[in-house]
Tab-separated table of C-alpha atoms and ligand atoms in Angstrom:
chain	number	residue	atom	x	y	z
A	251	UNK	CA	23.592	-5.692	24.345
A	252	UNK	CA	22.494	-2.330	23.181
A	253	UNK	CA	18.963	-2.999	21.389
A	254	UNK	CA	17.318	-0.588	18.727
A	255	UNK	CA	13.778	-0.286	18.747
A	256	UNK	CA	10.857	0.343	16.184
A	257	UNK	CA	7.156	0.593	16.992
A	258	UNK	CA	5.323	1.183	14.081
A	259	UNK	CA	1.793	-0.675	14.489
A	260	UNK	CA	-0.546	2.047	14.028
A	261	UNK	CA	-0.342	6.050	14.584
A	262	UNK	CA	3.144	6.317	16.825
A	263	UNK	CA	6.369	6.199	15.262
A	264	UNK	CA	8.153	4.965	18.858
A	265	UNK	CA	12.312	4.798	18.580
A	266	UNK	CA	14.404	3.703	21.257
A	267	UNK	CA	17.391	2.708	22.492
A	268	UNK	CA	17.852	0.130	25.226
A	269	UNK	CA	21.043	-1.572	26.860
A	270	UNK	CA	20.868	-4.598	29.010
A	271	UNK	CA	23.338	-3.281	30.878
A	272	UNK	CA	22.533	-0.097	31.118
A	273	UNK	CA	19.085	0.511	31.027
A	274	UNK	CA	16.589	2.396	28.815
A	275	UNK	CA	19.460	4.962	27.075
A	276	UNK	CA	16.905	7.126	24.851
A	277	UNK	CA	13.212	6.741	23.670
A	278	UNK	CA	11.575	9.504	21.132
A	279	UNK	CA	8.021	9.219	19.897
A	280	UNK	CA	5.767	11.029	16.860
A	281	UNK	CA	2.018	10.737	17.270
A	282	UNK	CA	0.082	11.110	14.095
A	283	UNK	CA	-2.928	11.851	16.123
A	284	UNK	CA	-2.933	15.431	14.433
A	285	UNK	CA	-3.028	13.905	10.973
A	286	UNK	CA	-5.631	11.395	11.984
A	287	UNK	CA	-7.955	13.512	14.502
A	288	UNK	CA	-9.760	15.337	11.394
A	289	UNK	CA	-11.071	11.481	10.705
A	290	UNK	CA	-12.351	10.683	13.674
A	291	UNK	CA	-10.154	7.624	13.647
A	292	UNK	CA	-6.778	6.255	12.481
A	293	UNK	CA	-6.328	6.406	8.386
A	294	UNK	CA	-4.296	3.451	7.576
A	295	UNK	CA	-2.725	4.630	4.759
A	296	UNK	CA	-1.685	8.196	6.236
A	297	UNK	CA	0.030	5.944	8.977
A	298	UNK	CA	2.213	4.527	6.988
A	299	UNK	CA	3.282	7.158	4.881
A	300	UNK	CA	3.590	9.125	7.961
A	301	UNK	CA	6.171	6.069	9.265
A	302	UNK	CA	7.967	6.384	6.234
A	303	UNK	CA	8.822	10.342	7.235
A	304	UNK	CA	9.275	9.795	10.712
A	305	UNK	CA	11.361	6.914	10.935
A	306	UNK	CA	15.313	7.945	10.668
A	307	UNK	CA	14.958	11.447	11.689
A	308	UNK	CA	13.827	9.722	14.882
A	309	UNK	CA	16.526	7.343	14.718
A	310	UNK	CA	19.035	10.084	14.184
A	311	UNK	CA	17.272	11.601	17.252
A	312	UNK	CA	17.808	8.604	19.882
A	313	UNK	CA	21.468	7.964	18.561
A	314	UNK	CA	22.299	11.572	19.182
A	315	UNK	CA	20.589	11.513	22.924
A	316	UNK	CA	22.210	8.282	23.816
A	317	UNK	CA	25.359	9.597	22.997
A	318	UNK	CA	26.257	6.715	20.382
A	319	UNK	CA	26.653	5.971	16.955
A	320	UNK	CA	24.948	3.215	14.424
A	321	UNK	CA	28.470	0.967	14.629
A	322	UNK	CA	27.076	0.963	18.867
A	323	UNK	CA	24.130	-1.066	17.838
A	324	UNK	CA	24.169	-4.816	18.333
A	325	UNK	CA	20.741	-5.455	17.325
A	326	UNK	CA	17.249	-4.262	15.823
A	327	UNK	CA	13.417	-5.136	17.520
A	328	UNK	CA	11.088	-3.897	15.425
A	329	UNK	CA	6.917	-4.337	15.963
A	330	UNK	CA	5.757	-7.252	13.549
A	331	UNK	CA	2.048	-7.338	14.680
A	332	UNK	CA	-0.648	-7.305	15.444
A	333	UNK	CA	-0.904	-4.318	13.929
A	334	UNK	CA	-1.985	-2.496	10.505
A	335	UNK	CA	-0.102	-4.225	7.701
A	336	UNK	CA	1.300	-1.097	5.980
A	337	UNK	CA	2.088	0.296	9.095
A	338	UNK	CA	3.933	-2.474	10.299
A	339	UNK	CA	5.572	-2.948	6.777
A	340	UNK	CA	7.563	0.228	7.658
A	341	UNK	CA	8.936	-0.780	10.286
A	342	UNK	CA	9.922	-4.035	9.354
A	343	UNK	CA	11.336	-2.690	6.091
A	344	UNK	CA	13.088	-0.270	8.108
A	345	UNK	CA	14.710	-3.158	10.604
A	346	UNK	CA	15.691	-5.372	8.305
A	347	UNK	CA	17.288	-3.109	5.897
A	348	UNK	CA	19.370	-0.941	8.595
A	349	UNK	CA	20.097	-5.025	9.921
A	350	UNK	CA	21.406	-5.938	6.474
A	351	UNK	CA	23.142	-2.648	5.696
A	352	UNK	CA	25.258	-2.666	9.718
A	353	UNK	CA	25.258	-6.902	9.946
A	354	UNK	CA	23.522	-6.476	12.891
A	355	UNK	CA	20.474	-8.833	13.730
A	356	UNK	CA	17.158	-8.233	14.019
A	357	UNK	CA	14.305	-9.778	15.490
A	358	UNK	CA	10.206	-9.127	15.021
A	359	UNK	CA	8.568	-8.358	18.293
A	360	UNK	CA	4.816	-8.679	19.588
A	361	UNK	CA	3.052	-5.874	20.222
A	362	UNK	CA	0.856	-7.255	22.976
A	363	UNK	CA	4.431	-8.726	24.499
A	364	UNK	CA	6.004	-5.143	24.091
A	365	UNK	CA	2.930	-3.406	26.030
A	366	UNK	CA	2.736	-6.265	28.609
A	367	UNK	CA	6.768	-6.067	29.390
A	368	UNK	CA	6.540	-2.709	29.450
A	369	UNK	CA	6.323	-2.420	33.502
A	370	UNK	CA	9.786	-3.979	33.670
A	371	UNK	CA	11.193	-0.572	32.680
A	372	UNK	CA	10.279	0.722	35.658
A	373	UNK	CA	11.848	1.215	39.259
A	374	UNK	CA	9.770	-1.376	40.708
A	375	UNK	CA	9.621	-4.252	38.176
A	376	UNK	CA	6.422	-7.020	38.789
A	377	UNK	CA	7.840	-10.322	39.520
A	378	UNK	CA	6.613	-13.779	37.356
A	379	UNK	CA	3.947	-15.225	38.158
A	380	UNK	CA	1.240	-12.597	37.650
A	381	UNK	CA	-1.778	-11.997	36.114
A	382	UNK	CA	-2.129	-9.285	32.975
A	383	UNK	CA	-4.800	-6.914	31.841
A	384	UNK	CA	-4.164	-5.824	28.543
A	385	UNK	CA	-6.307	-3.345	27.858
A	386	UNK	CA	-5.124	-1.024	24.356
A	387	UNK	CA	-7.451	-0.024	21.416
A	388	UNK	CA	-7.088	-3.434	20.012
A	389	UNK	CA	-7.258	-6.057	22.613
A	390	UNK	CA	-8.820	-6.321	26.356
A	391	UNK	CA	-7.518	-9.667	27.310
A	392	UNK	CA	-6.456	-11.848	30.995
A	393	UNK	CA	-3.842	-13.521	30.633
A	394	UNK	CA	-1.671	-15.712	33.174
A	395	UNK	CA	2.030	-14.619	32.714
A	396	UNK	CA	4.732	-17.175	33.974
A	397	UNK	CA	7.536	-16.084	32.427
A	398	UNK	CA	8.375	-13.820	28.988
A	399	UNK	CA	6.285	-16.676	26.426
A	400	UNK	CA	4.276	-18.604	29.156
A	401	UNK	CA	1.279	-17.154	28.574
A	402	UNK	CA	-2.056	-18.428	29.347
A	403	UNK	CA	-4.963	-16.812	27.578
A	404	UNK	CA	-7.979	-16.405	30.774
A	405	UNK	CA	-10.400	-14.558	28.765
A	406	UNK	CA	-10.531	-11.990	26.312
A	407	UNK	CA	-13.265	-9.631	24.647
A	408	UNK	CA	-15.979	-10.787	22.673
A	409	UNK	CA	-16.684	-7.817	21.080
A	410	UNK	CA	-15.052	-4.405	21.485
A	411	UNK	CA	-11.820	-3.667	22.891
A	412	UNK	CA	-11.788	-1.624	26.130
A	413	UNK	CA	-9.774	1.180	24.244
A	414	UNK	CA	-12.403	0.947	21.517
A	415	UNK	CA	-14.965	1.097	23.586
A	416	UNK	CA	-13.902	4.802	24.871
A	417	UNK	CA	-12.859	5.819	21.277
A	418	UNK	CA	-16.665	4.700	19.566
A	419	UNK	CA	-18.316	5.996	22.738
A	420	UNK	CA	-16.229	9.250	22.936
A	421	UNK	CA	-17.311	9.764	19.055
A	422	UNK	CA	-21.098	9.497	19.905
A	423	UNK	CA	-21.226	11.822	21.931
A	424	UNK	CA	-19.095	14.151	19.804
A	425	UNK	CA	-15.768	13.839	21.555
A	426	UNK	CA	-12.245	14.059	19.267
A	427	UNK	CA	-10.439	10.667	18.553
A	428	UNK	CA	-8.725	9.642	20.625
A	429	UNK	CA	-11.743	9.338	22.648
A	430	UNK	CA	-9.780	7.469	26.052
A	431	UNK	CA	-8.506	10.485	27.309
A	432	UNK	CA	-11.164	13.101	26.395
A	433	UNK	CA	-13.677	10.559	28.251
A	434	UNK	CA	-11.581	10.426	31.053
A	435	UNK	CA	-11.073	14.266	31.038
A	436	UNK	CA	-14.537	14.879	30.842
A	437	UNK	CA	-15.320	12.369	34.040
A	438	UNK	CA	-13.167	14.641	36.241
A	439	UNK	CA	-16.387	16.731	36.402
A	440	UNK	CA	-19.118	13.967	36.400
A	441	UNK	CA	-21.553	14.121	38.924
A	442	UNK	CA	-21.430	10.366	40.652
A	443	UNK	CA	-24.620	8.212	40.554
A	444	UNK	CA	-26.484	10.761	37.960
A	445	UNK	CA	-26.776	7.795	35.864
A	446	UNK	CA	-26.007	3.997	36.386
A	447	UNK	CA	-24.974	1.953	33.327
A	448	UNK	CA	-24.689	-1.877	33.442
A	449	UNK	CA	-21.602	-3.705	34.227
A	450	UNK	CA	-21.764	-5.971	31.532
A	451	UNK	CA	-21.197	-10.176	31.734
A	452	UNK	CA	-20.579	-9.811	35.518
A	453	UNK	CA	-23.474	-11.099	36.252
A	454	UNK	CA	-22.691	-14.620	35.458
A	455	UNK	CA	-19.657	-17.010	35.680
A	456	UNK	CA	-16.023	-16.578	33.133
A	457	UNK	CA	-13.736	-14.117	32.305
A	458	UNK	CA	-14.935	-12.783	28.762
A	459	UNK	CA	-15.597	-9.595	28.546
A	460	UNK	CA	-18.125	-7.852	26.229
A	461	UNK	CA	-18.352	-3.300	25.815
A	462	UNK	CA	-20.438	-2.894	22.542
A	463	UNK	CA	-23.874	-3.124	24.710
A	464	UNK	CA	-22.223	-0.707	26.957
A	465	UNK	CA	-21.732	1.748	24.167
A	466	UNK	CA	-25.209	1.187	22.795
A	467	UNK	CA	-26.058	2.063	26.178
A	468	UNK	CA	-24.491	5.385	26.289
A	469	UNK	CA	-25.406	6.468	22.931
A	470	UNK	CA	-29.147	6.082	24.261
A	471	UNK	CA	-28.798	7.914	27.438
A	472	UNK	CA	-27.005	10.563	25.347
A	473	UNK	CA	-29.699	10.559	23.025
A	474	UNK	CA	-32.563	10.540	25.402
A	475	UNK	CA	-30.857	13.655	27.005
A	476	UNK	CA	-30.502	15.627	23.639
A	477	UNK	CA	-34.124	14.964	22.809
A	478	UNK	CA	-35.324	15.880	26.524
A	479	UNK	CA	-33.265	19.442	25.289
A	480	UNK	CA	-30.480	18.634	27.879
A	481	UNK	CA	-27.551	19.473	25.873
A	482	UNK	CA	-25.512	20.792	28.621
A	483	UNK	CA	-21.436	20.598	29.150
A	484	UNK	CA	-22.563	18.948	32.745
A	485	UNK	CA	-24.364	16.183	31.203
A	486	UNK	CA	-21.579	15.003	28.734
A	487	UNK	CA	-19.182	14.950	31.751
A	488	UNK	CA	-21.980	13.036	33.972
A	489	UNK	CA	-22.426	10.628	30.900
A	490	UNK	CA	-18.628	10.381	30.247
A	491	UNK	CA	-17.774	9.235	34.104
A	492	UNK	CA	-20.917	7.406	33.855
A	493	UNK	CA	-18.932	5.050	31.084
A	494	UNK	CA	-15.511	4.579	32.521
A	495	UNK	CA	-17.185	3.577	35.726
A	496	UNK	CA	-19.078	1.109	34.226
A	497	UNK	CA	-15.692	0.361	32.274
A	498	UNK	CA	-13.520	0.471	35.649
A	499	UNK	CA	-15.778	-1.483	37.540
A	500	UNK	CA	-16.464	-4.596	34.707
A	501	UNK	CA	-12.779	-4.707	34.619
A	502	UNK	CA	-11.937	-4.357	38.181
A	503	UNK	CA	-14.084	-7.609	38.790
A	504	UNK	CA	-12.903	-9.699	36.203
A	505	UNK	CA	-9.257	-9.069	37.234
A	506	UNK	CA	-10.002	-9.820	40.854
A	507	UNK	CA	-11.479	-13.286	39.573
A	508	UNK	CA	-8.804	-13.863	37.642
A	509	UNK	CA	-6.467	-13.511	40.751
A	510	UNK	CA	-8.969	-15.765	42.741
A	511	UNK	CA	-9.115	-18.283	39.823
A	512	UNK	CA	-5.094	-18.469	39.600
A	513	UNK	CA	-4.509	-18.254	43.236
A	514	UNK	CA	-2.120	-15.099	42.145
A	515	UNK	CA	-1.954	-11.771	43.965
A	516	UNK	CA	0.445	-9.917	41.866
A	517	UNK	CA	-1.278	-8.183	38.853
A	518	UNK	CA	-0.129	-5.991	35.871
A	519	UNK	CA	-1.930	-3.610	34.069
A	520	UNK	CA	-0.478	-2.942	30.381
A	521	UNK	CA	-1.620	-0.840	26.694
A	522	UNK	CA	-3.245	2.519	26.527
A	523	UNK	CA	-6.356	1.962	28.736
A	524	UNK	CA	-3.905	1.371	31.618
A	525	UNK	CA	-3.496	5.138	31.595
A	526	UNK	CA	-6.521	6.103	33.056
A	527	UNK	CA	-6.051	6.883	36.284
A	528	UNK	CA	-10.054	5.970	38.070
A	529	UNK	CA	-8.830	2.121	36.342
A	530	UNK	CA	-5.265	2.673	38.572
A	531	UNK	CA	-7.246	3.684	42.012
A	532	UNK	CA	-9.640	1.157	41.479
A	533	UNK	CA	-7.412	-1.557	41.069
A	534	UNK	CA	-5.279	-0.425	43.593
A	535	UNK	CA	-8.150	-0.596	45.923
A	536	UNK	CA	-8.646	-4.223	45.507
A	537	UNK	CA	-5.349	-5.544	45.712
A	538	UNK	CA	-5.212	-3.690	48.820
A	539	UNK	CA	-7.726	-5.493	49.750
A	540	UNK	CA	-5.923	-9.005	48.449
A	541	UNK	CA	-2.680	-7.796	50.206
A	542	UNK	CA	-1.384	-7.924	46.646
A	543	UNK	CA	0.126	-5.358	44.044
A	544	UNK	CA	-0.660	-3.984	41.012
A	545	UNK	CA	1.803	-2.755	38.443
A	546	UNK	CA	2.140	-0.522	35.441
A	547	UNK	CA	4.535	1.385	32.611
A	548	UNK	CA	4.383	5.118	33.028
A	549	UNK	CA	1.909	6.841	31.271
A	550	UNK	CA	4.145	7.770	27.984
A	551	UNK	CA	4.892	3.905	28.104
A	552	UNK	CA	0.956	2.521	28.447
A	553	UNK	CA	0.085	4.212	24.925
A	554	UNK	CA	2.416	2.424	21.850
A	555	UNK	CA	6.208	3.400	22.307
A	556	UNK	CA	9.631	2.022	21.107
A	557	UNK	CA	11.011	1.189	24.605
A	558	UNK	CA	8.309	-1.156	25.447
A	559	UNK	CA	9.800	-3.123	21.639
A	560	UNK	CA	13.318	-2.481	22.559
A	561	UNK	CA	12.855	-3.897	25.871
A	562	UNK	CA	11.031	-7.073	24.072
A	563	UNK	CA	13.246	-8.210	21.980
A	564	UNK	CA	16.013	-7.430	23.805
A	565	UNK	CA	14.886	-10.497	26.095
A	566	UNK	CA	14.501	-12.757	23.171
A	567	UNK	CA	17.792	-11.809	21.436
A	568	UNK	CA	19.552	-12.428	24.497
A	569	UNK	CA	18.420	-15.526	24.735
A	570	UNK	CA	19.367	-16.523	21.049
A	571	UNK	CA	15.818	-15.561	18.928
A	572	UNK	CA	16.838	-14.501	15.723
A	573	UNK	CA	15.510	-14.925	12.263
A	574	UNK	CA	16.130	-14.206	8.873
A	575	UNK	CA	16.180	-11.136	6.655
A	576	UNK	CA	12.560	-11.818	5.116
A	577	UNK	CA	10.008	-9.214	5.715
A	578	UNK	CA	7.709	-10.410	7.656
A	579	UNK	CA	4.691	-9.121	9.475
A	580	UNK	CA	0.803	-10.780	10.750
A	581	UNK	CA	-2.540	-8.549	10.915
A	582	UNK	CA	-3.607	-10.707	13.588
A	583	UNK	CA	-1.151	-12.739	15.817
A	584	UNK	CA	-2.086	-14.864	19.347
A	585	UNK	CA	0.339	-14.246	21.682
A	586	UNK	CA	-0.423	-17.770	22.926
A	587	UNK	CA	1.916	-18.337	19.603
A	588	UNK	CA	5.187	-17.007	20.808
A	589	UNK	CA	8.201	-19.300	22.123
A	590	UNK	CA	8.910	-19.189	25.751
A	591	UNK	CA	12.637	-18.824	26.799
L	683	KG4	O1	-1.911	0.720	23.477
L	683	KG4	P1	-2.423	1.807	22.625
L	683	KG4	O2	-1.621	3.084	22.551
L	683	KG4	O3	-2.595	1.331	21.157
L	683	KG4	C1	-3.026	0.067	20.817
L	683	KG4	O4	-2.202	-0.885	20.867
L	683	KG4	O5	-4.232	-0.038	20.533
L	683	KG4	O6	-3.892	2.109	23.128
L	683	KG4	C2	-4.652	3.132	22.589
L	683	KG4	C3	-5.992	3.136	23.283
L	683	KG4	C4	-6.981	4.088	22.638
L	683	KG4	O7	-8.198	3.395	22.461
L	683	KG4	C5	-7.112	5.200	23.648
L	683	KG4	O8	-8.384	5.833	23.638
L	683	KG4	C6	-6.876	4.467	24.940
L	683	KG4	O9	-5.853	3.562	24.644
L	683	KG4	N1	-6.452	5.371	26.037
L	683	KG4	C7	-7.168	5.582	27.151
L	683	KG4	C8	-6.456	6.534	27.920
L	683	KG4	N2	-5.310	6.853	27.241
L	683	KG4	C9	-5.328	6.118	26.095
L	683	KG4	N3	-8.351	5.082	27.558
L	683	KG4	C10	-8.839	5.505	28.737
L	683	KG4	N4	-8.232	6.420	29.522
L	683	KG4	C11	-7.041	6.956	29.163
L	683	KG4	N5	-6.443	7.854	29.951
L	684	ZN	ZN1	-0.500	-0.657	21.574
């Protein structure tokens, strides 16, 4: 089954094609970080216009790398949340329409799902059961993964998402949006144990997690320094590595009680924050420790992409999903929610 897929959820237009047979055939991608970058943050309405321009030259773009034409295509994923609504609308429009127009079907696809499937494109694919970090600029969340729909919500974020956490701290201290990798830039040339930031609900029992305190945190140490007359390029790196290590470590011990609590020793890693390379080593360090594993995408496939959709709902449409034309697509969506096959 050769699978079209749209990713339109907030500032990537993501197009791809995959085949079940196959493999991954072509993925191309348009970041509106330019457009958005002058903000300081993502400009909901820009994204959607912006989907509306990128969308079929992108199409065009896969078709014509994978070698095929539209008559090729046997069915259309498309992101229908969580997400921005507008943005989301585009994509959906989009599906359904091209859907109608080649009687093809299509099927709405989690985003969460996409970004936590996403390993499976690689060489090494994790096997069920494992345990999932999802950590993107929306949600930092546990969850215990059976099987594609069997999944158990451990513990989530009270506050802040971890990606949101490194985009509001990064624009504190001045850094461009979006903040992730310019933090984790920066804390190449921290200095290690200039300053010690709290880990924070590690201290007691549960698997919740909570980062605004931590970026309250930072924004005072980076405040105190400015007033002391320390504005140096040093300290902004020391303060940056500071952060993610405080970030790396909160998350490194709620995943390894997760694995104790679920008796699991596989985990995956999944969403943009899975990028960061001091999260990779660190993890990697502990399930060395637990003789277990730890998985994740590539990097181009831990930020939003169309594989990680094509991939999706090319599970669920080969097991029979399908809906109707409607236009459908949800703000907010629990993942909890979604059928298992
Ligand atoms: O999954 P994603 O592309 O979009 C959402 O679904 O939200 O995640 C984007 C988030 C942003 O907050 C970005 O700052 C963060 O992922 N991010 C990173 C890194 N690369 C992207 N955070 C830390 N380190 C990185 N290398
Ligand atoms: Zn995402």
């Amino acid at each position: 089954m050769l699978v079209l897929g749209l990713e339109t959820s907030c500032d990537e237009t993501g197009v791809a094609l995959y085949d079940s047979e196959r493999g991954l055939l072509a993925d191309a991608l348009f970041s509106q970080i330019d457009l958005h970058r002058v903000y300081g943050g993502v400009v909901p309405e820009l994204a959607s216009r912006d989907h509306v321009k990128r969308m079929l030259p992108l199409i065009r773009q896969v078709l014509s790398e994978a070698d095929c034409v539209a008559t090729d295509i046997d069915a259309i994923a498309y992101t229908a949340g969580p997400g921005l609504v507008g943005a989301l609308l585009v994509g959906a429009s989009c599906a359904q329409a091209l859907a109608f127009a080649w009687d093809i079907p299509a099927l709405g696809v989690h985003h969460m799902e996409g970004h936590l499937l996403a390993p499976m494109l690689e060489e090494q694919p994790p096997a069920f059961p494992f345990v999932a970090l999802l950590v993107s600029g929306g949600h930092t969340q546990l969850v215990r993964v059976d099987g594609i729909g069997q999944y158990q919500l451990l513990g989530e974020s009270l506050d802040d998402a971890a990606g949101e956490a490194f985009d509001k701290t990064a624009k504190l201290m001045g850094l461009q949006y979006p903040g992730g990798p310019e933090i984790a830039r920066l804390a190449l040339s921290g200095t290690l144990g200039r300053f010690k930031f709290p880990r924070p609900m590690t201290d007691r029992p549960g698997l919740e997690f909570s980062f605004s305190g931590l970026k309250t945190f930072t924004l005072n140490t980076w405040q105190q320094c400015q007033a002391a007359g320390d504005k140096s390029e040093q300290t902004r790196c020391d303060i940056a590595l500071a952060f993610q290590q405080a970030v790396v470590d909160t998350l490194t011990i709620k995943c390894k009680r997760a694995l104790k609590q679920t008796g699991l020793n596989n985990l995956v890693i999944a969403g943009g924050v899975s990028a960061n390379q001091a999260l990779r080593q660190s993890l990697e360090k502990m399930l060395g420790e637990l003789k277990g594993e730890v998985f994740y995408a590539r990097p181009a496939f831990c930020t939003d992409n169309g594989a990680m959709i094509a991939y999706a709902g090319c599970q669920r449409l080969l097991a029979g999903q399908h809906e109707d034309l409607s236009i459908k697509v949800q703000a907010r969506w629990p993942m909890e929610q979604l059928p298992a096959l």
